[in-house]
Tab-separated table of C-alpha atoms in Angstrom:
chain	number	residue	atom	x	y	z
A	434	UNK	CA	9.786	-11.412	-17.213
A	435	UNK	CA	6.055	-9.728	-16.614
A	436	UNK	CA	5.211	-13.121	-15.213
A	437	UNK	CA	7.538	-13.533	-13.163
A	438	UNK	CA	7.468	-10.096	-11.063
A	439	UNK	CA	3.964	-10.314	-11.074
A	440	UNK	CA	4.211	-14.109	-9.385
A	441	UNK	CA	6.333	-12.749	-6.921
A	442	UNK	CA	4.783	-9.208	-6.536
A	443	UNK	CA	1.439	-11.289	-5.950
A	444	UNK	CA	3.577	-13.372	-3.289
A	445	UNK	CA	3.698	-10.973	-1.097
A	446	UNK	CA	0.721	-9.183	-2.137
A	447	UNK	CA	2.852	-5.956	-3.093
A	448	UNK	CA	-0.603	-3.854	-4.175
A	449	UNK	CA	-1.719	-4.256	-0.312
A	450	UNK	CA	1.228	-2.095	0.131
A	451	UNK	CA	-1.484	0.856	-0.744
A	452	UNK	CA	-2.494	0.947	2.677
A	453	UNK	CA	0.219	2.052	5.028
A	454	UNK	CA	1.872	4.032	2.372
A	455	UNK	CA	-0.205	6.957	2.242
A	456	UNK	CA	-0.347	7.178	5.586
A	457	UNK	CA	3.302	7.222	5.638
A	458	UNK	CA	3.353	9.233	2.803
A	459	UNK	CA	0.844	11.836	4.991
A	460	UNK	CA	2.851	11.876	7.189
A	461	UNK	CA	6.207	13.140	5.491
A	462	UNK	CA	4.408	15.942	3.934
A	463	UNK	CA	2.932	17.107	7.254
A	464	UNK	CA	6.953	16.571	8.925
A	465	UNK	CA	8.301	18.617	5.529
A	466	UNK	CA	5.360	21.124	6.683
A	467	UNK	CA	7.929	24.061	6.521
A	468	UNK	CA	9.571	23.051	3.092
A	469	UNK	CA	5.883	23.083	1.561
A	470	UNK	CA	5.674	19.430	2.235
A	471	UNK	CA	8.236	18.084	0.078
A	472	UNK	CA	11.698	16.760	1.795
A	473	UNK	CA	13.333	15.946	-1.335
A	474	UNK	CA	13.968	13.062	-3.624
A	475	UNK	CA	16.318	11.597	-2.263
A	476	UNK	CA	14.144	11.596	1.167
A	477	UNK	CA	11.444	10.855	-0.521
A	478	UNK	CA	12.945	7.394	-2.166
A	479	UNK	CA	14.777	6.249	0.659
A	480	UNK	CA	11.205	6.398	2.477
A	481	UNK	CA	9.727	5.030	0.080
A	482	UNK	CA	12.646	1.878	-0.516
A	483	UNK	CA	11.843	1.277	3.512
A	484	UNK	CA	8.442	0.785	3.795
A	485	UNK	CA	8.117	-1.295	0.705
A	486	UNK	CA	11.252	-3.483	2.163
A	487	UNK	CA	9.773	-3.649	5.490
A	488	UNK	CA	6.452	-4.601	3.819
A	489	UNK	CA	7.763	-7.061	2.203
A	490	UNK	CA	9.892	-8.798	4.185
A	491	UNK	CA	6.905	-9.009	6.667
A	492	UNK	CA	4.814	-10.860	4.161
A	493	UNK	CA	7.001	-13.170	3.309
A	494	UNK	CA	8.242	-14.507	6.636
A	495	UNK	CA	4.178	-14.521	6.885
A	496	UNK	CA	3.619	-16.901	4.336
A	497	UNK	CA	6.843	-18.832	5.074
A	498	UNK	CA	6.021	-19.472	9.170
A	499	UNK	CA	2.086	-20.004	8.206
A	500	UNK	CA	2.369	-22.196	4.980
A	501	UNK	CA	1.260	-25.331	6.577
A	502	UNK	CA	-2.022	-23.763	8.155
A	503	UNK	CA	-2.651	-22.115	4.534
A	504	UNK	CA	-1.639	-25.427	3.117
A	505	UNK	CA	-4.946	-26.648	5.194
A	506	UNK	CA	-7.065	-23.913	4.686
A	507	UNK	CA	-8.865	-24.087	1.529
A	508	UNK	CA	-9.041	-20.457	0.573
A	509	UNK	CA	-5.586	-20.437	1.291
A	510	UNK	CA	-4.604	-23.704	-0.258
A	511	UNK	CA	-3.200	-22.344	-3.466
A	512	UNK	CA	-0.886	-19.587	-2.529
A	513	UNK	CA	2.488	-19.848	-3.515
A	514	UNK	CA	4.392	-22.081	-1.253
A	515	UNK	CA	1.532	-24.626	-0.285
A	516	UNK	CA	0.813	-24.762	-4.315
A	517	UNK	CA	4.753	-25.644	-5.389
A	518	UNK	CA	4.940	-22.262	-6.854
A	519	UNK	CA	7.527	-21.009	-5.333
A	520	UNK	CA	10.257	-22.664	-3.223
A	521	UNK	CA	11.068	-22.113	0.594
A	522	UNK	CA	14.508	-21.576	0.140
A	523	UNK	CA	13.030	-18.564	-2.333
A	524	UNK	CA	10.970	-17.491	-0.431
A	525	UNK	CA	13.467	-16.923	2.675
A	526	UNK	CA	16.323	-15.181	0.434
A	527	UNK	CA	13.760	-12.920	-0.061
A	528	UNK	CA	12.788	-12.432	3.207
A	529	UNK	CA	16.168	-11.487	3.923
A	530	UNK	CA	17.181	-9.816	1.169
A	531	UNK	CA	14.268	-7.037	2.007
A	532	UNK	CA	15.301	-7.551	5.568
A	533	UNK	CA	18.451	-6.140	4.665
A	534	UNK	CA	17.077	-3.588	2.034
A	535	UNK	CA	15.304	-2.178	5.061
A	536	UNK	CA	18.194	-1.688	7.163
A	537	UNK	CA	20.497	-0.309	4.678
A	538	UNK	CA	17.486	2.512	3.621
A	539	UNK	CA	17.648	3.278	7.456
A	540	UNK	CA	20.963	3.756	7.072
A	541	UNK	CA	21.159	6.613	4.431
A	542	UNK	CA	18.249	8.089	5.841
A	543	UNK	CA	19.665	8.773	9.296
A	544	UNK	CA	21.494	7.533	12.537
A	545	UNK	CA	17.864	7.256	14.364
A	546	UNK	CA	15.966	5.509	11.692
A	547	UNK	CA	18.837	3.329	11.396
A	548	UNK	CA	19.352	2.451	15.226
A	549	UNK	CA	15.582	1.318	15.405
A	550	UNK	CA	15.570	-0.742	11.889
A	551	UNK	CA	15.685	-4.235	14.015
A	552	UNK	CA	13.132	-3.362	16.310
A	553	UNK	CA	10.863	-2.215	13.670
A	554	UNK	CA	11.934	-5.356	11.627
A	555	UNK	CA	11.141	-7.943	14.931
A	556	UNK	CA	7.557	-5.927	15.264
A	557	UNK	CA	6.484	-5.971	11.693
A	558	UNK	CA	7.372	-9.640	11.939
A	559	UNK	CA	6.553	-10.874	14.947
A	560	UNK	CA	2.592	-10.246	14.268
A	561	UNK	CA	2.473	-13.505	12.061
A	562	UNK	CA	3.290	-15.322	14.999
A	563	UNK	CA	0.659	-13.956	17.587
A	564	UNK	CA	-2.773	-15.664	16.127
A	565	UNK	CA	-0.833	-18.953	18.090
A	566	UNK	CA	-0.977	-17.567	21.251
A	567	UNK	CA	-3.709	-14.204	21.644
A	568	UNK	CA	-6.367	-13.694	20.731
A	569	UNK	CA	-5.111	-9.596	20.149
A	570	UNK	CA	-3.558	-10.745	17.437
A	571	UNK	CA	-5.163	-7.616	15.441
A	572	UNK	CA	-3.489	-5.283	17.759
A	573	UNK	CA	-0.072	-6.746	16.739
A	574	UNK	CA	-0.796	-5.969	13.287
A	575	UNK	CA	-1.947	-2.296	14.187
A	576	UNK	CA	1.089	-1.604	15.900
A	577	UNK	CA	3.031	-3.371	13.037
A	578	UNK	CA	1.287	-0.494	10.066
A	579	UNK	CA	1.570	1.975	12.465
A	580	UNK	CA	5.408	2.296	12.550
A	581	UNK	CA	4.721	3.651	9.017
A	582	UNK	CA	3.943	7.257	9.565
A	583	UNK	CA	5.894	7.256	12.796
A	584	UNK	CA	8.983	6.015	10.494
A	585	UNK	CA	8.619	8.572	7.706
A	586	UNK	CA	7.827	11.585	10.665
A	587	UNK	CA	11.407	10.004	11.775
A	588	UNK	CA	13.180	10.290	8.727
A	589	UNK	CA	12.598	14.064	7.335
A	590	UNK	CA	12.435	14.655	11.332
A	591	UNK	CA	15.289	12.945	13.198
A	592	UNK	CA	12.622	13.365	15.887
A	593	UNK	CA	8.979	13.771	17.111
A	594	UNK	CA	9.249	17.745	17.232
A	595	UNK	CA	8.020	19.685	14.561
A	596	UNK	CA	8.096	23.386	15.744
A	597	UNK	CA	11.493	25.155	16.713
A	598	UNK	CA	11.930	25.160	19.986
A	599	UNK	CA	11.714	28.907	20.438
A	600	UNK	CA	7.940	28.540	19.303
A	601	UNK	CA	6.994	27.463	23.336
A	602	UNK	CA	7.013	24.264	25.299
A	603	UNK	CA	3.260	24.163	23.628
A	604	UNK	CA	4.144	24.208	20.341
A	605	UNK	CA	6.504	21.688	20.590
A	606	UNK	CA	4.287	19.036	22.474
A	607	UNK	CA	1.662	19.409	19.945
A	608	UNK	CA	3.869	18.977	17.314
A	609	UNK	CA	4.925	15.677	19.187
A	610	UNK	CA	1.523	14.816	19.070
A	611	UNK	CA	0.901	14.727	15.301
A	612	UNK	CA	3.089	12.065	14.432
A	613	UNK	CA	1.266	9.758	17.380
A	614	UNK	CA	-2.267	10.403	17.093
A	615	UNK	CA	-1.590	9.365	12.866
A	616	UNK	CA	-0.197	6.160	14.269
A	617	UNK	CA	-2.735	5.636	16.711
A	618	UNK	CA	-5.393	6.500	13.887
A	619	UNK	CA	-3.804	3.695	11.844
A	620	UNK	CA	-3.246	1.521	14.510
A	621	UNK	CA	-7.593	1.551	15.344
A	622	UNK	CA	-7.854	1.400	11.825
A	623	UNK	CA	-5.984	-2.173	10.801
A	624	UNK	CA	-7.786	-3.630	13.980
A	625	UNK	CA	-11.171	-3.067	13.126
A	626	UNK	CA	-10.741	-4.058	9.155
A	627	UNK	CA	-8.390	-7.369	10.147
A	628	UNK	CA	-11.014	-8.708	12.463
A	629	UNK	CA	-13.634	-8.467	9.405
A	630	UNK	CA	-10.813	-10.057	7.082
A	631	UNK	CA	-10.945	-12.370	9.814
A	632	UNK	CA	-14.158	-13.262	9.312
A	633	UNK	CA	-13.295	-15.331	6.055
A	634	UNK	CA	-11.463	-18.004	8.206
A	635	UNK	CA	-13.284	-17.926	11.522
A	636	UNK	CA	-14.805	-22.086	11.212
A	637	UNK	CA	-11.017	-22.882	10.252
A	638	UNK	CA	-9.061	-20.886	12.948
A	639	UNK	CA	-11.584	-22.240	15.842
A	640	UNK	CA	-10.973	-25.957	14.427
A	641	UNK	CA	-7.162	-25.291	14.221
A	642	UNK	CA	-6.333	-23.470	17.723
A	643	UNK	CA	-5.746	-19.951	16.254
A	644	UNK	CA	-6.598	-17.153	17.693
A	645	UNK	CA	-8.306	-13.500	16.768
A	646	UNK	CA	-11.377	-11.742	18.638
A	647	UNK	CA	-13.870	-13.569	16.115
A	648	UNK	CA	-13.269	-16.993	17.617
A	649	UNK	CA	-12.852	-15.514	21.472
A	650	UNK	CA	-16.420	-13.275	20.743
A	651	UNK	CA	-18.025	-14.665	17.634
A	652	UNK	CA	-18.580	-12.911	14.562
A	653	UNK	CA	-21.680	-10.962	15.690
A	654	UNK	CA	-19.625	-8.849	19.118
A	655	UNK	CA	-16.200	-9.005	16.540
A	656	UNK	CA	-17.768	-7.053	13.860
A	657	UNK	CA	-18.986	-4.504	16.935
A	658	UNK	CA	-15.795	-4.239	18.191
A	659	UNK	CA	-14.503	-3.874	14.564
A	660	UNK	CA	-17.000	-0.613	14.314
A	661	UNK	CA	-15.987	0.579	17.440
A	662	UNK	CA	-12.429	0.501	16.550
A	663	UNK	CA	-13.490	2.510	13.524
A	664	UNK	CA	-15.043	5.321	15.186
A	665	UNK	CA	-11.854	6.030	17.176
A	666	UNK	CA	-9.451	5.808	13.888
A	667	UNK	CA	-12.263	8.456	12.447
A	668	UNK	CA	-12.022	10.803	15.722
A	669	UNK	CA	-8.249	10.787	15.727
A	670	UNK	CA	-8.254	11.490	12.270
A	671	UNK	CA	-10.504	14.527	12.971
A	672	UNK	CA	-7.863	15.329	15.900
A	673	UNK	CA	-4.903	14.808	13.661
A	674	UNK	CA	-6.602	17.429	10.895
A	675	UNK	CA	-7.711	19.934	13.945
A	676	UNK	CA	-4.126	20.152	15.424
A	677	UNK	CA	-2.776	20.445	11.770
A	678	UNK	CA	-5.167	23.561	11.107
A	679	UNK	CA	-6.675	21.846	8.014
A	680	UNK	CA	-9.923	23.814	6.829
A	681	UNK	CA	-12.940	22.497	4.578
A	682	UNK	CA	-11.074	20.209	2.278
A	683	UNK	CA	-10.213	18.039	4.872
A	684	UNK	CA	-13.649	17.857	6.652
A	685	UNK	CA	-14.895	17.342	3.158
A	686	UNK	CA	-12.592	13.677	3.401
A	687	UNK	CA	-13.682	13.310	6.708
A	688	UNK	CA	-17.168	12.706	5.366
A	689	UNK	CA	-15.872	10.449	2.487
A	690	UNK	CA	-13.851	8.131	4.908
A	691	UNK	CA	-17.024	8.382	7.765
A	692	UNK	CA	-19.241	7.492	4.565
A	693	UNK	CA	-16.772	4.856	3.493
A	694	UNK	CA	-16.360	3.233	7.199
A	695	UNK	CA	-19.580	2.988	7.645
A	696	UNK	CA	-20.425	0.942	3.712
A	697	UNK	CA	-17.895	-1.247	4.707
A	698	UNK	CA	-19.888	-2.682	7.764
A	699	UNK	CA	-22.589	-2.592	5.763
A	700	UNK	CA	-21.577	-4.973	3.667
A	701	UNK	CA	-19.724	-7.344	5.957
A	702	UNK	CA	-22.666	-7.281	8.180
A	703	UNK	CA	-26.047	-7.559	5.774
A	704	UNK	CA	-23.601	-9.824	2.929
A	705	UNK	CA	-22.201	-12.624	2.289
A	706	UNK	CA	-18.247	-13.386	3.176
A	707	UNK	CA	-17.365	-12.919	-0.883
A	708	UNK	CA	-18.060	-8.914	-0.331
A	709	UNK	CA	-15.530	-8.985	2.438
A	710	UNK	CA	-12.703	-8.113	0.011
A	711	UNK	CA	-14.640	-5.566	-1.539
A	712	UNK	CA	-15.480	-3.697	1.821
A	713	UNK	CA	-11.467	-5.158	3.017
A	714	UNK	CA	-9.472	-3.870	-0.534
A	715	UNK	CA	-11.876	-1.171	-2.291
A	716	UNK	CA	-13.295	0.729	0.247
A	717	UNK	CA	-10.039	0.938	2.644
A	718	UNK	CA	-7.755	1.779	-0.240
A	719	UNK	CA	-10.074	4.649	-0.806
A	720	UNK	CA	-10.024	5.425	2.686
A	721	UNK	CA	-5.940	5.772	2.668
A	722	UNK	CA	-5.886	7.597	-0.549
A	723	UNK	CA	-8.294	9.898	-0.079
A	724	UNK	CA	-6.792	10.799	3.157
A	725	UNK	CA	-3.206	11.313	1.372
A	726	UNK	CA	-4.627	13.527	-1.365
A	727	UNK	CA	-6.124	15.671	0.977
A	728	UNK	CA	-3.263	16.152	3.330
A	729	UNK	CA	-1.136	16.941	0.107
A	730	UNK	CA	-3.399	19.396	-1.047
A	731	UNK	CA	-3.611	21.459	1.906
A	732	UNK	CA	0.279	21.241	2.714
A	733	UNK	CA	1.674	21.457	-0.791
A	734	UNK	CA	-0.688	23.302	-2.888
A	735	UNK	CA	-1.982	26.699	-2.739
A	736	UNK	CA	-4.836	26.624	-4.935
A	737	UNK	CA	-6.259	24.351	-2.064
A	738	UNK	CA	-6.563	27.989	0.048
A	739	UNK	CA	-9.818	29.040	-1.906
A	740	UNK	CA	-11.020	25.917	0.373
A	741	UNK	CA	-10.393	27.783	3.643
């Protein structure tokens, strides 16, 4: 039984779920602001069913429409469906199966969240299509992680507005803004780490016809764009902790994630392609958590005050 969720959790790569999730996850506590940052279980689960649904129905129509390129590609070559491991017909029931799962945790989380499930479903999906046609194809996947937090503000929310409308016309547009400069942070964020994943296959996709900013600029102005991309994520994340009123804890993760950022080009610029996945997995799944824990601490816990 172990071995066969892990096959399937491994399918669809269910650990890279770490990621958007506590960025999400950020972002409901920040929404829940004025119920200490909790929304409830059953919030809290139906959030939580969502994003891994949307997740992975996202993969695996990603590894269904792009089996015969990872079929060529040898550091693709023995993934699940070019290796026989699992079946196509599998591999689409699942795909809609958490297609479905998706729309039905809209559902019980509200009328909103529910009326936008499809277009969040085509977005999310429609990225594994682009690398055929632009070579933006990062941006697509930014846009695609950044419905996370946007989704979770949505569903303790019903909308973008935080403060009660008797607070001022300010107070509610910078409340609007929160939600929106998190998913804009994410959004720079996936660009500039997929175009050093992208790195891995750059001989392959310019032999193939695919696209990404490494084959239209070469690895060398890719990996600058890639750090410029960066520095915005980092400045909106500063934004995002200004307009929130966070104190010293947070500037104290600012540094870690700056820190972080800047090992990770370190590595996929003075190292070989084999320490891509340690600057790709380690260092940005310390970036996201670090960034949740903090957020959490100085929402939900009031021990985090001796900070300020």
């Amino acid at each position: 039984m172990f071995t066969f969720i892990y096959k399937w959790a491994s399918f669809v790569k269910l650990s890279h779920t770490d990621f958007a999730l506590p960025f999400a996850l950020a972002s409901m506590v920040v929404a829940a602001r004025d119920q200490r940052g909790w929304p409830g279980w059953r919030t809290f689960g139906l959030i939580l069913a969502a994003l891994v649904c949307a997740r992975t129905c996202a993969m695996s129509f990603n590894r269904i429409v792009d089996r015969h390129f990872d079929k060529a590609n040898p550091r693709t070559a023995s993934r699940h469906l070019p290796a026989g491991q699992i079946s196509l017909t599998s591999a689409s029931a699942l795909c809609l199966l958490s297609g479905f799962g998706f729309v039905v945790s809209s559902y019980f989380i509200n009328t909103v969240c529910f009326y936008l499930s499809p277009v969040a479903l085509c977005v999310v999906c429609s990225y594994s299509l682009t690398k055929r046609f632009t070579d933006f194809t990062h941006i697509f996947l930014g846009l695609a992680l950044a419905l996370a937090p946007l989704g979770a503000w949505l569903a303790v929310k019903g909308n973008f507005v935080f403060f009660p409308v008797e607070n001022g016309w300010l107070a509610v547009r910078k409340s609007a803004f929160l939600p929106l400069i998190l998913a804009a942070a994410v959004l720079f964020w996936l660009i500039g780490f997929d175009i050093i994943y992208a790195l891995q296959d750059y001989e392959f996709d310019r032999r193939h016809g695919l696209h990404s900013l490494v084959v239209r600029w070469g690895p060398e102005n890719a990996l600058k764009a890639a750090f410029l991309s960066h520095l915005f994520m980092w400045g909106l994340l500063a934004a995002f902790g200004l307009l929130c009123v966070f104190r010293v804890a947070y500037l104290i993760a600012l540094v870690i994630i700056l820190g972080s950022l800047l090992l990770e080009h370190w590595l996929a610029w003075r190292r070989s392609l084999k320490w891509i996945n340690t600057a790709f997995f380690r260092l940005n799944a310390l970036i996201s958590v670090v960034f949740l824990v903090t957020v959490m601490g100085e929402v939900m816990f009031p021990w985090f005050r001796f900070m300020r």
